[in-house]
Amino acid sequence: MRFRIGRPTPPPVDPQPQDPDGRHAAPSAADTSRGPGEPPTVEPPLSLHETALIRASVAVVEPHAADMTVYFYAILFARYPEVRPMFPSGMDAQRGRLLRALLHIVDLVEDPEGLVRFCGHLGRDHRKFGTLPAHFPAVGECLLASLARYAGSAWTEETSAAWAKAYGVVADVMISAARQDEARRPAVWPATVVHKVLRGHGIAEITVRPHMPYPFAAGQYVSLETPWWPKQWRYYSAANAPRPDGTVTLHVRAVSGGTVSDALVYRCAVGDVLQLGPPMGDMVLDAAVHNDLLCVAGGTGLAPIRAIVEEVARRGGRHNVDLFLGARTGDELYGVDDMLRMAQQHHWLSIRGAVSHEYIPGIRGSLPQVLAEYGPWYQHDVYLSGPAPMVVSAAETLTQHGTLPDRIHHDPFETPVLSAH
């Protein structure tokens, strides 16, 4: 699973205080006696031998992963037909998400605090799917049956016991996090579309007004469900810092074969009601240590970067911000005029645009190439947003030139889901 480079994925930042993730009736529980805001103290849930057994079985199963996930959902729906309505009619995307989440959990087996954070995030996010504690045994039963089928001779009683123990830890953390989240906020927020602007190149800016207060932090992303494709949730970054009127603006690009994105860009209209899931992500201003910020955006990756720049302005401009925008051609340099107007208003903001596939006046090259030319950036906090290959390459370039991995912030490349959607 590809997540934040060089370290485990940190927990999603929540703009409201929340109880720490607890655990119950599971081996090696987190220490819930800590004070508010302190990170959990977690003992490894598995022994080194159990971890080795799990990793060995994954190595055997991975070449057959696609078939295994098809089999998993087939037996889940056959044995427990009552869970089928929780899932979208088309399951292709869901199968990939299950596998990615599973692999990432395996990656975190030796990082118990990261495991608790990640699974707590999954538990809170799964509330919008209608996931209940009673669903977890069914999922666990079918998951182990699928692993056993495709692991073949590598599946032993010891391996089965190690997987059962690991799944018990995951389920326990998810259930506990969901229960705590339920006590303080809704699972979904209905939101009415109040403004829509088409920006060309298949991009739309859609502003919604949630029917209930929707606390979020600049730089976070939200999951969204449309009335035309129920149970198909997609993730979009908010393009603004919190506003007094509570509205949220999303930048959506229609992609080939993208049912939800096409509906939002070409079908959605003012007055339509969408559903928002809880805000997620830790690419927020409070993560910064340095006063100087480097922000890098490709395509609609500008959305969270724009929100962060707005938040700097909202806090009085206490950071200097270098912003690089990148695209293949000049016409595709999305949002440049808007950001240039912001730069005229704020002395602490400087903007450079770069194109990689067209000879025009200005900077030419890919964003990673341009960053290397204009650096070094080791005294900056870095915020990256855009296509995954760009983010990976830019992060590698920056670390090679001295930027610490802990100072490089970006969203996960895929938002994984363990048991639904």
Short mmCIF file of C-alpha atoms in Angstrom, two decimals:
data_model
loop_
_atom_site.label_atom_id
_atom_site.label_comp_id
_atom_site.label_asym_id
_atom_site.label_seq_id
_atom_site.Cartn_x
_atom_site.Cartn_y
_atom_site.Cartn_z
CA MET A 1 0.00 0.00 0.00
CA ARG A 2 1.46 3.38 -0.94
CA PHE A 3 1.18 5.92 1.82
CA ARG A 4 3.17 8.83 3.12
CA ILE A 5 6.76 8.35 2.10
CA GLY A 6 9.30 7.41 4.71
CA ARG A 7 6.99 6.94 7.68
CA PRO A 8 3.67 5.42 8.69
CA THR A 9 0.58 7.38 7.77
CA PRO A 10 -0.24 9.74 10.67
CA PRO A 11 -3.76 9.84 12.02
CA PRO A 12 -6.28 12.07 10.29
CA VAL A 13 -6.42 15.50 11.90
CA ASP A 14 -9.77 16.21 13.48
CA PRO A 15 -10.62 19.88 13.97
CA GLN A 16 -12.70 19.04 17.03
CA PRO A 17 -11.39 17.40 20.21
CA GLN A 18 -12.09 13.73 20.38
CA ASP A 19 -11.59 10.88 22.76
CA PRO A 20 -8.48 8.79 22.06
CA ASP A 21 -9.02 5.48 20.36
CA GLY A 22 -9.72 2.83 22.96
CA ARG A 23 -9.71 -0.92 22.81
CA HIS A 24 -11.58 -3.67 24.59
CA ALA A 25 -11.42 -7.46 24.88
CA ALA A 26 -8.44 -7.78 22.57
CA PRO A 27 -4.82 -8.80 23.12
CA SER A 28 -2.22 -6.08 23.68
CA ALA A 29 -4.58 -3.15 24.15
CA ALA A 30 -3.65 0.49 23.81
CA ASP A 31 -3.01 2.31 27.04
CA THR A 32 -6.18 4.36 27.51
CA SER A 33 -4.97 5.86 30.80
CA ARG A 34 -3.00 8.57 28.97
CA GLY A 35 -3.98 12.22 29.19
CA PRO A 36 -5.98 14.13 26.56
CA GLY A 37 -4.07 14.65 23.33
CA GLU A 38 -1.30 12.22 24.18
CA PRO A 39 -0.51 9.54 21.57
CA PRO A 40 -1.56 6.01 22.43
CA THR A 41 0.97 3.70 24.02
CA VAL A 42 0.53 0.38 22.32
CA GLU A 43 2.30 -2.91 22.78
CA PRO A 44 2.87 -5.07 19.70
CA PRO A 45 -0.30 -7.12 19.16
CA LEU A 46 1.62 -10.01 17.56
CA SER A 47 4.82 -11.84 18.36
CA LEU A 48 7.70 -11.80 15.87
CA HIS A 49 6.84 -15.37 14.94
CA GLU A 50 3.19 -14.51 14.31
CA THR A 51 4.23 -11.52 12.23
CA ALA A 52 6.54 -13.70 10.16
CA LEU A 53 3.74 -16.20 9.54
CA ILE A 54 1.42 -13.44 8.30
CA ARG A 55 4.04 -11.94 6.02
CA ALA A 56 4.90 -15.35 4.58
CA SER A 57 1.26 -16.09 3.78
CA VAL A 58 0.81 -12.68 2.16
CA ALA A 59 3.82 -13.34 -0.09
CA VAL A 60 2.12 -16.54 -1.29
CA VAL A 61 -1.32 -14.97 -1.75
CA GLU A 62 -0.30 -11.69 -3.37
CA PRO A 63 0.15 -13.05 -6.93
CA HIS A 64 -3.45 -14.30 -6.71
CA ALA A 65 -4.82 -11.20 -5.01
CA ALA A 66 -7.40 -10.30 -7.65
CA ASP A 67 -8.90 -13.78 -7.64
CA MET A 68 -8.83 -13.91 -3.86
CA THR A 69 -10.81 -10.70 -3.44
CA VAL A 70 -13.42 -11.88 -5.96
CA TYR A 71 -13.74 -15.10 -3.97
CA PHE A 72 -13.94 -13.20 -0.67
CA TYR A 73 -16.90 -11.08 -1.73
CA ALA A 74 -18.59 -14.04 -3.39
CA ILE A 75 -18.62 -16.10 -0.20
CA LEU A 76 -19.39 -13.06 1.97
CA PHE A 77 -22.53 -12.29 -0.02
CA ALA A 78 -23.49 -15.97 -0.26
CA ARG A 79 -23.12 -16.66 3.45
CA TYR A 80 -24.38 -13.29 4.67
CA PRO A 81 -26.73 -11.86 2.02
CA GLU A 82 -27.93 -9.19 4.45
CA VAL A 83 -24.65 -7.26 3.96
CA ARG A 84 -24.95 -7.04 0.15
CA PRO A 85 -27.10 -3.86 0.19
CA MET A 86 -24.25 -2.03 1.95
CA PHE A 87 -22.11 -2.25 -1.19
CA PRO A 88 -22.37 -0.61 -4.62
CA SER A 89 -23.67 -2.62 -7.53
CA GLY A 90 -20.27 -2.49 -9.25
CA MET A 91 -17.58 -4.11 -7.12
CA ASP A 92 -14.40 -3.66 -9.19
CA ALA A 93 -13.11 -0.63 -7.30
CA GLN A 94 -14.13 -2.10 -3.97
CA ARG A 95 -12.09 -5.27 -4.48
CA GLY A 96 -8.95 -3.22 -5.01
CA ARG A 97 -9.59 -1.15 -1.91
CA LEU A 98 -9.97 -4.21 0.26
CA LEU A 99 -6.63 -5.56 -0.89
CA ARG A 100 -4.82 -2.25 -0.47
CA ALA A 101 -6.15 -1.82 3.04
CA LEU A 102 -5.22 -5.38 3.92
CA LEU A 103 -1.67 -4.96 2.64
CA HIS A 104 -1.26 -1.69 4.50
CA ILE A 105 -2.42 -3.30 7.73
CA VAL A 106 0.20 -6.01 7.19
CA ASP A 107 2.80 -3.27 6.71
CA LEU A 108 1.80 -1.81 10.08
CA VAL A 109 1.88 -5.08 12.05
CA GLU A 110 5.25 -4.12 13.53
CA ASP A 111 4.13 -0.52 14.14
CA PRO A 112 1.37 -0.94 16.72
CA GLU A 113 0.73 2.77 17.25
CA GLY A 114 0.44 3.28 13.50
CA LEU A 115 -1.88 0.27 13.34
CA VAL A 116 -4.19 1.74 15.98
CA ARG A 117 -4.27 5.12 14.22
CA PHE A 118 -4.95 3.60 10.81
CA CYS A 119 -7.66 1.23 12.01
CA GLY A 120 -9.25 3.96 14.13
CA HIS A 121 -9.50 6.05 10.97
CA LEU A 122 -11.13 3.14 9.16
CA GLY A 123 -13.61 2.60 11.98
CA ARG A 124 -14.71 6.24 12.02
CA ASP A 125 -14.98 6.43 8.24
CA HIS A 126 -16.97 3.19 8.03
CA ARG A 127 -19.87 4.65 9.97
CA LYS A 128 -21.18 6.23 6.77
CA PHE A 129 -21.54 2.77 5.23
CA GLY A 130 -23.77 1.53 8.03
CA THR A 131 -21.12 -0.86 9.34
CA LEU A 132 -22.12 -2.44 12.68
CA PRO A 133 -20.11 -4.47 15.20
CA ALA A 134 -22.09 -7.56 14.17
CA HIS A 135 -20.64 -7.35 10.65
CA PHE A 136 -17.03 -7.87 11.73
CA PRO A 137 -17.22 -11.61 12.58
CA ALA A 138 -18.75 -12.30 9.17
CA VAL A 139 -16.01 -10.38 7.38
CA GLY A 140 -13.32 -12.07 9.46
CA GLU A 141 -14.69 -15.53 8.78
CA CYS A 142 -14.79 -14.98 5.01
CA LEU A 143 -11.42 -13.23 4.93
CA LEU A 144 -9.66 -16.12 6.66
CA ALA A 145 -11.44 -18.63 4.43
CA SER A 146 -10.24 -16.73 1.35
CA LEU A 147 -6.68 -16.49 2.60
CA ALA A 148 -6.66 -20.21 3.41
CA ARG A 149 -7.90 -21.11 -0.07
CA TYR A 150 -5.22 -19.12 -1.90
CA ALA A 151 -2.32 -19.65 0.52
CA GLY A 152 -2.47 -23.40 -0.09
CA SER A 153 0.15 -25.37 1.82
CA ALA A 154 1.45 -22.17 3.41
CA TRP A 155 -1.76 -22.01 5.48
CA THR A 156 -1.19 -23.85 8.74
CA GLU A 157 -3.01 -23.87 12.06
CA GLU A 158 -0.40 -21.45 13.38
CA THR A 159 -0.91 -19.12 10.43
CA SER A 160 -4.67 -19.25 10.86
CA ALA A 161 -4.35 -18.41 14.55
CA ALA A 162 -2.01 -15.48 13.80
CA TRP A 163 -4.44 -14.06 11.25
CA ALA A 164 -7.39 -14.50 13.59
CA LYS A 165 -5.51 -12.66 16.32
CA ALA A 166 -4.51 -9.83 13.96
CA TYR A 167 -8.04 -9.45 12.63
CA GLY A 168 -9.38 -9.37 16.19
CA VAL A 169 -7.11 -6.42 16.96
CA VAL A 170 -8.19 -4.59 13.79
CA ALA A 171 -11.89 -5.19 14.42
CA ASP A 172 -11.60 -4.17 18.07
CA VAL A 173 -9.96 -0.83 17.27
CA MET A 174 -12.40 -0.07 14.45
CA ILE A 175 -15.45 -0.84 16.60
CA SER A 176 -14.16 1.22 19.51
CA ALA A 177 -13.29 4.20 17.30
CA ALA A 178 -16.70 4.09 15.63
CA ARG A 179 -18.50 4.01 18.97
CA GLN A 180 -16.58 7.00 20.27
CA ASP A 181 -17.15 8.90 17.02
CA GLU A 182 -20.89 8.16 17.14
CA ALA A 183 -21.14 9.87 20.52
CA ARG A 184 -20.04 13.24 19.18
CA ARG A 185 -20.97 13.70 15.52
CA PRO A 186 -23.15 12.31 12.71
CA ALA A 187 -21.98 9.68 10.25
CA VAL A 188 -22.98 11.74 7.19
CA TRP A 189 -23.85 15.37 6.46
CA PRO A 190 -26.47 16.18 3.79
CA ALA A 191 -25.25 19.19 1.80
CA THR A 192 -27.04 21.27 -0.82
CA VAL A 193 -25.22 22.49 -3.92
CA VAL A 194 -25.37 26.30 -3.84
CA HIS A 195 -22.91 27.22 -6.60
CA LYS A 196 -21.26 25.54 -9.56
CA VAL A 197 -18.71 26.87 -12.06
CA LEU A 198 -17.23 24.98 -15.02
CA ARG A 199 -13.54 25.77 -15.47
CA GLY A 200 -12.82 23.90 -18.69
CA HIS A 201 -10.77 20.75 -19.27
CA GLY A 202 -13.51 18.77 -17.53
CA ILE A 203 -13.10 20.61 -14.21
CA ALA A 204 -15.94 21.97 -12.09
CA GLU A 205 -15.90 23.95 -8.86
CA ILE A 206 -18.86 22.88 -6.74
CA THR A 207 -19.82 24.68 -3.54
CA VAL A 208 -22.10 22.96 -1.04
CA ARG A 209 -23.74 24.10 2.17
CA PRO A 210 -23.98 21.27 4.73
CA HIS A 211 -27.32 21.10 6.56
CA MET A 212 -25.45 20.76 9.89
CA PRO A 213 -22.18 22.31 11.07
CA TYR A 214 -19.31 20.60 9.28
CA PRO A 215 -16.04 21.29 11.14
CA PHE A 216 -12.91 20.66 9.05
CA ALA A 217 -9.38 21.97 8.72
CA ALA A 218 -7.88 23.59 5.62
CA GLY A 219 -6.09 20.91 3.60
CA GLN A 220 -8.38 18.05 4.58
CA TYR A 221 -10.39 15.94 2.16
CA VAL A 222 -13.95 14.64 2.31
CA SER A 223 -15.79 11.64 0.95
CA LEU A 224 -18.86 12.36 -1.13
CA GLU A 225 -21.87 10.37 -2.34
CA THR A 226 -24.18 11.52 -5.12
CA PRO A 227 -27.89 10.68 -5.51
CA TRP A 228 -27.18 9.19 -8.96
CA TRP A 229 -24.64 6.59 -7.81
CA PRO A 230 -25.66 5.51 -4.30
CA LYS A 231 -23.04 3.80 -2.14
CA GLN A 232 -20.24 4.90 -4.45
CA TRP A 233 -18.18 7.28 -2.34
CA ARG A 234 -15.37 9.33 -3.85
CA TYR A 235 -12.82 11.58 -2.17
CA TYR A 236 -12.24 15.27 -2.90
CA SER A 237 -10.20 17.92 -1.14
CA ALA A 238 -11.85 21.06 0.16
CA ALA A 239 -10.54 24.05 -1.80
CA ASN A 240 -11.12 26.57 0.98
CA ALA A 241 -10.34 27.28 4.60
CA PRO A 242 -13.38 27.18 6.93
CA ARG A 243 -15.81 30.01 6.12
CA PRO A 244 -18.25 31.87 8.36
CA ASP A 245 -21.18 30.63 6.24
CA GLY A 246 -20.06 26.99 6.56
CA THR A 247 -19.87 26.32 2.81
CA VAL A 248 -17.30 23.99 1.27
CA THR A 249 -15.94 24.22 -2.28
CA LEU A 250 -14.72 21.10 -4.07
CA HIS A 251 -12.71 20.90 -7.30
CA VAL A 252 -13.80 17.92 -9.41
CA ARG A 253 -12.21 16.72 -12.64
CA ALA A 254 -14.24 14.34 -14.82
CA VAL A 255 -12.12 11.28 -15.54
CA SER A 256 -12.57 8.63 -18.22
CA GLY A 257 -14.98 6.02 -16.90
CA GLY A 258 -15.52 7.99 -13.71
CA THR A 259 -19.20 7.64 -12.94
CA VAL A 260 -19.25 9.88 -9.88
CA SER A 261 -16.93 12.56 -11.27
CA ASP A 262 -18.87 12.71 -14.54
CA ALA A 263 -22.13 13.12 -12.63
CA LEU A 264 -20.68 15.93 -10.54
CA VAL A 265 -19.17 17.81 -13.48
CA TYR A 266 -21.90 17.34 -16.09
CA ARG A 267 -25.12 16.50 -14.22
CA CYS A 268 -24.97 18.09 -10.79
CA ALA A 269 -26.85 21.40 -10.47
CA VAL A 270 -27.63 24.02 -7.85
CA GLY A 271 -30.24 22.61 -5.48
CA ASP A 272 -29.05 18.99 -5.65
CA VAL A 273 -28.34 17.36 -2.30
CA LEU A 274 -25.13 15.39 -1.84
CA GLN A 275 -23.90 13.43 1.18
CA LEU A 276 -20.57 14.22 2.86
CA GLY A 277 -18.60 11.81 4.99
CA PRO A 278 -16.38 12.99 7.86
CA PRO A 279 -13.37 15.20 7.01
CA MET A 280 -10.07 13.34 6.89
CA GLY A 281 -6.38 13.91 6.33
CA ASP A 282 -3.44 15.46 8.13
CA MET A 283 -2.06 17.72 5.36
CA VAL A 284 -2.91 20.77 7.47
CA LEU A 285 -1.16 23.94 8.50
CA ASP A 286 -0.81 22.86 12.13
CA ALA A 287 1.55 20.11 10.96
CA ALA A 288 4.14 22.73 9.96
CA VAL A 289 7.26 23.30 12.04
CA HIS A 290 8.98 25.90 9.85
CA ASN A 291 7.78 29.42 9.07
CA ASP A 292 8.62 28.89 5.39
CA LEU A 293 6.29 26.68 3.37
CA LEU A 294 6.75 25.09 -0.03
CA CYS A 295 3.45 24.21 -1.70
CA VAL A 296 3.39 22.14 -4.89
CA ALA A 297 0.21 21.47 -6.89
CA GLY A 298 -0.51 19.60 -10.09
CA GLY A 299 -3.96 19.82 -11.73
CA THR A 300 -6.88 19.76 -9.32
CA GLY A 301 -4.30 19.07 -6.63
CA LEU A 302 -4.47 22.84 -6.27
CA ALA A 303 -7.63 22.48 -4.15
CA PRO A 304 -6.06 21.62 -0.75
CA ILE A 305 -3.07 23.88 -1.46
CA ARG A 306 -5.41 26.80 -2.08
CA ALA A 307 -7.16 26.01 1.20
CA ILE A 308 -3.84 26.04 3.06
CA VAL A 309 -2.88 29.39 1.50
CA GLU A 310 -6.27 30.77 2.58
CA GLU A 311 -5.62 29.50 6.09
CA VAL A 312 -2.22 31.23 6.20
CA ALA A 313 -3.98 34.46 5.23
CA ARG A 314 -6.71 33.85 7.80
CA ARG A 315 -4.06 33.55 10.51
CA GLY A 316 -2.39 36.81 9.56
CA GLY A 317 0.31 35.66 7.12
CA ARG A 318 2.78 34.28 9.65
CA HIS A 319 4.31 31.97 7.00
CA ASN A 320 6.17 32.69 3.79
CA VAL A 321 4.74 30.51 1.03
CA ASP A 322 6.45 29.48 -2.21
CA LEU A 323 3.82 27.95 -4.51
CA PHE A 324 4.67 25.93 -7.63
CA LEU A 325 1.88 25.00 -10.06
CA GLY A 326 2.50 22.39 -12.73
CA ALA A 327 0.78 21.03 -15.82
CA ARG A 328 1.56 19.48 -19.19
CA THR A 329 0.61 22.63 -21.15
CA GLY A 330 -0.06 26.28 -20.42
CA ASP A 331 -3.80 25.86 -20.99
CA GLU A 332 -3.86 23.19 -18.31
CA LEU A 333 -2.29 25.40 -15.64
CA TYR A 334 -5.46 25.31 -13.61
CA GLY A 335 -6.28 28.15 -11.22
CA VAL A 336 -3.25 30.34 -11.97
CA ASP A 337 -5.20 33.59 -12.33
CA ASP A 338 -6.96 33.04 -9.03
CA MET A 339 -3.70 32.37 -7.21
CA LEU A 340 -1.98 35.35 -8.85
CA ARG A 341 -4.72 37.61 -7.48
CA MET A 342 -4.04 36.19 -4.03
CA ALA A 343 -0.31 36.83 -4.47
CA GLN A 344 -1.04 40.48 -5.30
CA GLN A 345 -2.88 40.79 -1.99
CA HIS A 346 -0.32 38.97 0.17
CA HIS A 347 3.40 39.81 0.13
CA TRP A 348 4.30 36.48 1.73
CA LEU A 349 2.99 34.45 -1.24
CA SER A 350 5.05 33.87 -4.40
CA ILE A 351 3.86 31.78 -7.35
CA ARG A 352 5.65 30.00 -10.20
CA GLY A 353 4.02 27.98 -12.96
CA ALA A 354 5.79 25.22 -14.88
CA VAL A 355 4.79 23.22 -17.96
CA SER A 356 6.40 19.98 -19.04
CA HIS A 357 5.15 19.33 -22.60
CA GLU A 358 5.02 22.71 -24.28
CA TYR A 359 7.57 25.38 -25.23
CA ILE A 360 6.21 28.65 -23.87
CA PRO A 361 7.78 31.60 -22.06
CA GLY A 362 8.44 30.82 -18.42
CA ILE A 363 9.53 27.74 -16.56
CA ARG A 364 9.65 24.47 -18.48
CA GLY A 365 9.96 21.03 -16.93
CA SER A 366 8.23 18.69 -14.56
CA LEU A 367 7.55 19.89 -11.03
CA PRO A 368 10.23 17.61 -9.49
CA GLN A 369 12.80 19.00 -11.96
CA VAL A 370 11.80 22.56 -11.19
CA LEU A 371 11.93 21.99 -7.43
CA ALA A 372 15.48 20.69 -7.74
CA GLU A 373 16.46 23.77 -9.75
CA TYR A 374 14.94 26.30 -7.34
CA GLY A 375 15.90 24.61 -4.06
CA PRO A 376 17.15 23.75 -1.58
CA TRP A 377 14.00 23.42 0.53
CA TYR A 378 15.31 21.71 3.66
CA GLN A 379 14.24 24.63 5.86
CA HIS A 380 10.64 24.46 4.61
CA ASP A 381 7.60 22.42 5.42
CA VAL A 382 6.43 20.93 2.13
CA TYR A 383 2.83 20.34 1.02
CA LEU A 384 2.40 18.21 -2.12
CA SER A 385 -0.87 17.60 -3.97
CA GLY A 386 -1.62 16.17 -7.38
CA PRO A 387 -1.17 12.97 -9.39
CA ALA A 388 0.50 10.21 -7.41
CA PRO A 389 3.56 9.86 -9.74
CA MET A 390 4.26 13.57 -9.36
CA VAL A 391 3.95 13.42 -5.59
CA VAL A 392 6.25 10.38 -5.35
CA SER A 393 8.86 11.90 -7.63
CA ALA A 394 8.74 15.31 -5.94
CA ALA A 395 9.09 13.76 -2.49
CA GLU A 396 12.07 11.70 -3.62
CA THR A 397 13.72 14.78 -5.16
CA LEU A 398 13.20 16.81 -2.00
CA THR A 399 14.55 14.12 0.33
CA GLN A 400 17.59 13.67 -1.90
CA HIS A 401 18.26 17.38 -1.47
CA GLY A 402 18.01 17.36 2.31
CA THR A 403 14.33 17.78 3.20
CA LEU A 404 13.41 15.54 6.10
CA PRO A 405 10.60 13.08 5.29
CA ASP A 406 8.69 14.25 8.37
CA ARG A 407 8.45 17.71 6.82
CA ILE A 408 6.84 16.44 3.60
CA HIS A 409 3.05 16.39 3.84
CA HIS A 410 0.55 14.91 1.40
CA ASP A 411 -2.65 12.92 1.37
CA PRO A 412 -2.62 9.14 1.02
CA PHE A 413 -2.60 8.11 -2.63
CA GLU A 414 -5.54 5.79 -2.09
CA THR A 415 -8.13 5.98 0.62
CA PRO A 416 -8.43 2.36 1.70
CA VAL A 417 -11.58 0.70 2.93
CA LEU A 418 -11.48 -2.61 4.71
CA SER A 419 -15.00 -3.95 4.80
CA ALA A 420 -17.26 -1.76 2.67
CA HIS A 421 -16.80 0.51 -0.32
#
